[in-house]
Amino acid sequence: MAQYDFKTIEEKWQKTWADQACFRTDVSRKKRKYYVLEMFPYPSGRIHMGHVRNYSIGDVVARYKRMQGFNVFHPMGWDAFGLPAENAAIKNSTHPAKWTYENIDYMRTQLMRLGYSYDWEREIATCHPEYYRFEQEFFLKFLKKGLAYRKKAPVNWCPSCHTVLANEQVEEGLCWRCDSEVQQKELSQWFLRITDYAEELLADLDQLVGGWPERVLTMQRNWIGKSVGAELAFSIKGMDEQITVFTTRPDTLYGATFMSLAPEHPLVEKLISGTGQENDIRAFVERISKMDRIVRTAEDLEKEGVFTGRYCINPVTGREMPIYVANFVLMGYGTGAVMAVPAHDQRDFEFAAKYGLSKVVVISPRDATLEADSMVEAYTQPGVMTNSGEFDGMDSEAAKDAIVSMLGAKGLGRPTVNYRLRDWNISRQRYWGAPIPVVYCDACGIVAVPETDLPVELPLDVQVNPDGRSPLPSCASFVTVSCPACGKPSRRETDTMDTFVESSWYFARYTAARNEDSPFTAEDIAYWMPVDQYIGGIEHAILHLLYSRFFVKALRDEGYLSHDEPFQNLLTQGMVLLHGSKMSKSKGNVVDPDEMIEQYGADTVRLFCLFAAPPEKDLEWNDKGIEGANRFLSRLWRLVDELEGALTACGPCARVASLLDPIGRDLRRKEHDTVRRVERDIENKFQFNTAIAAMMELVNTLYAVKDELRGHPDGPLLLSSAISSVLVTLSPIAPHICEELWARMGYTRPLALEPWPSYDPEALKTNEVTVVVQVNGKLRGQITVPTDASSAEIEAQALADQNVARHIEGKTIVKTIVIPGKLVSVVVR
RNA sequence: GCGAGGGUGGCGGAACUGGUAGACGCACUAGACUUAGGAUCUAGCGGGUAACCGUGGGGGUUCGAGUCCCCCCUCUCGCACCA
């Protein structure tokens, strides 16, 4: 009697897999490939349960597909640049590089302890110069093309940390690190022109339908936020200036009665000069501009505005439209100027009501008339044009194009498309990131570092400043450089790139991870990309997944890649919760994977993560539940342990020559049916929870029949086959225990290299089948009939059933429906 | 408000194309083995004494509805003054 000593077993098999290089990538490219990838971790120190769940799902997919005969690609790496390293370095008086590499080393051993089947020979860390040198190369290509550019832009600035923050790092207006109030600040920043790809990023989402969760596709569509409309020009009374608006409703132009400008609109100052109201208006503009972005864009914010004293001219009616500055108009969308049509826009309606501005109805509903004075809210639906000159009577939808082309002929309008998507600010005033490879020269301006000088290495011989300020600007050996163009002394860019840049192409880099000459090779890209199955948290639905899609398209257009989309299929796994909320250190509700592995073993931890909930759903951690998972593995262990002498290495779904009595036949059917169900459940949206349930059922059956079957002529063979099937199908989920039991059964080749078993459809057949009998739709009886019984025979037997007979007694049978093998439905009156 | 996805035992969750609702697991109950057991094994486990009733509520289609159709309630997530 051997104990289930998971600790020894797990170490033993991890070593065997490594020694035999079981998971090294096959580069022969002969077989059909399958690239499975989990989002790589940030090396924060230790893995958490979310990682365990993510990587367990991925590992089952990898191992399953490998057994299915695919050439599986399953790499792992580290998203190693980022702010936490600097914070930790400050706190612990160390260096971000040291902290990061130590964390990587520790977390790698944690992942290894979980028995994941990664090809560690392709491991990458994004903070390594051999990685980010290519990122700098891409940046230079983008710069040359105009896809990377520098402009002055408002950013979130934390005065205490001396740095900009990403929007995600601002929590309700406060810095996530120090809780200081975040300010808006104008800074020159580097941007990537992701908006150039807005249309393709939107259109190609259609290619991902079916492969990606619908809600992620929707979120991306909303984020890109395409609206089709027109830009229309309004001249200003008494000034040689125009105001251009963006509108999706050019059909309402005849009803535009005033104009609203964003407080930041560049024309505001010009408009108000000489009106005598400059001070009031400036005060208003300043008050609104200073407002917190979140507060200002809240829906329930009261609409308010101030009249500039100026008018513009409605180009079709000639009406003089007062120009207002309004708090609800955003400079960041469209042109920062909105033509106001109070009769047909709710915001304008409210604004007009507040300031006594007139409204003109220009679209009527088909079955009613609208009176401007009696309206209680704006009419925003399509309808029939009215009060619109030559367009009266036209369908309002058709009038959109008609009005724009009429204005277009006069040079006052053009059709245009607006996106909510903004260009991607990749500048970070932080140290621990990839340097942006440009130089500022007093004579030459912005000069690109020549590609031959790459990488621009991040200097490691610096100390992080206690206040968080980047040490780079004061690092003379880094900053001072001679201009690549003219040779004169110049200054290096000290901003580093947003870490989302590194994660936007790492999945492609794995395909040629050790190639030093180029980031990718055409052959590897053509064979391995795109990723067949990507797995990660929903929190990346927009940022990482959108940036990566953009990068693939941009790199494709530079000739690096040959595909349009990085991730064919996406699985967004749910969170791991404890007591109903996300595990977090600050809340103190964390379950440490190390402790769980120590207590129950990696196989149990993996099994529980996959069994407790379907992958997309949140998983509530349950101490009793993990014990249950452990109990199942122990039961399996004891089963094999007890039968060991009787078991043979006959293979799963083994052929059984002689005729079987019912108990043997039932076990055989259960075995083959289990293989069928496990395969179906994994293929169908990775439903590991029900696949595991099927395996549990088979183990339960084995317990029920083992004693009786041992004495039968074919008993040991049947038991050996069924147990082999359990071990093979369970091995992607709990690989160590399965390997050990597999070896103890007498198999000599590692289970990791075993093919997936194929069940025999013949073995699923039965001689008899249970048929249920309904009378008027209610279940009244069950009968057992031969599988090949005719409908008439089944019907006769059903009507003969005692309980059925009782319910039809004295009534007339109107109709009888027989579904062979399923049910009989009798309708009586 | 818009969009996406959910509401099934005490709990996590099953139910293939409409066909025995509650698989599997947790918890619980009883029993067995034990000096003892939070170990293991066996049995039970939606409600109701029963007829029957039960998948958020109400209609409908059907021989038959958790599953299809209509209306409503509710929860989670994302977006949200986008002109």
Short mmCIF file of C-alpha atoms (C1' of nucleotides) in Angstrom, two decimals, chain A residues 610-615 674 677-678 680-682 684 686-697 733, chain B residues 13-15 23-24:
data_model
loop_
_atom_site.label_atom_id
_atom_site.label_comp_id
_atom_site.label_asym_id
_atom_site.label_seq_id
_atom_site.Cartn_x
_atom_site.Cartn_y
_atom_site.Cartn_z
CA LEU A 610 -10.98 23.68 -13.45
CA PHE A 611 -13.78 21.85 -11.69
CA ALA A 612 -15.34 24.53 -9.52
CA ALA A 613 -16.74 26.66 -12.35
CA PRO A 614 -16.77 26.92 -16.15
CA PRO A 615 -13.74 28.95 -17.32
CA THR A 674 -16.55 8.90 -20.79
CA ARG A 677 -17.96 13.09 -23.18
CA VAL A 678 -14.58 14.43 -22.07
CA ARG A 680 -16.90 16.72 -26.45
CA ASP A 681 -16.79 18.94 -23.35
CA ILE A 682 -13.25 20.14 -24.02
CA ASN A 684 -17.17 22.60 -26.76
CA PHE A 686 -13.49 24.11 -22.84
CA GLN A 687 -16.06 22.87 -20.35
CA PHE A 688 -13.57 21.21 -18.07
CA ASN A 689 -16.00 21.15 -15.17
CA THR A 690 -18.35 18.72 -16.88
CA ALA A 691 -15.46 16.76 -18.38
CA ILE A 692 -14.15 16.20 -14.86
CA ALA A 693 -17.62 15.21 -13.69
CA ALA A 694 -17.68 12.53 -16.37
CA MET A 695 -14.35 11.15 -15.19
CA MET A 696 -15.59 11.15 -11.61
CA GLU A 697 -18.56 9.10 -12.70
CA ILE A 733 -5.73 18.32 -15.89
"C1'" G B 13 -22.97 24.02 -10.86
"C1'" A B 14 -25.41 19.92 -14.85
"C1'" A B 15 -29.25 19.13 -18.66
"C1'" A B 23 -25.38 15.00 -13.44
"C1'" C B 24 -20.70 15.84 -10.69
#
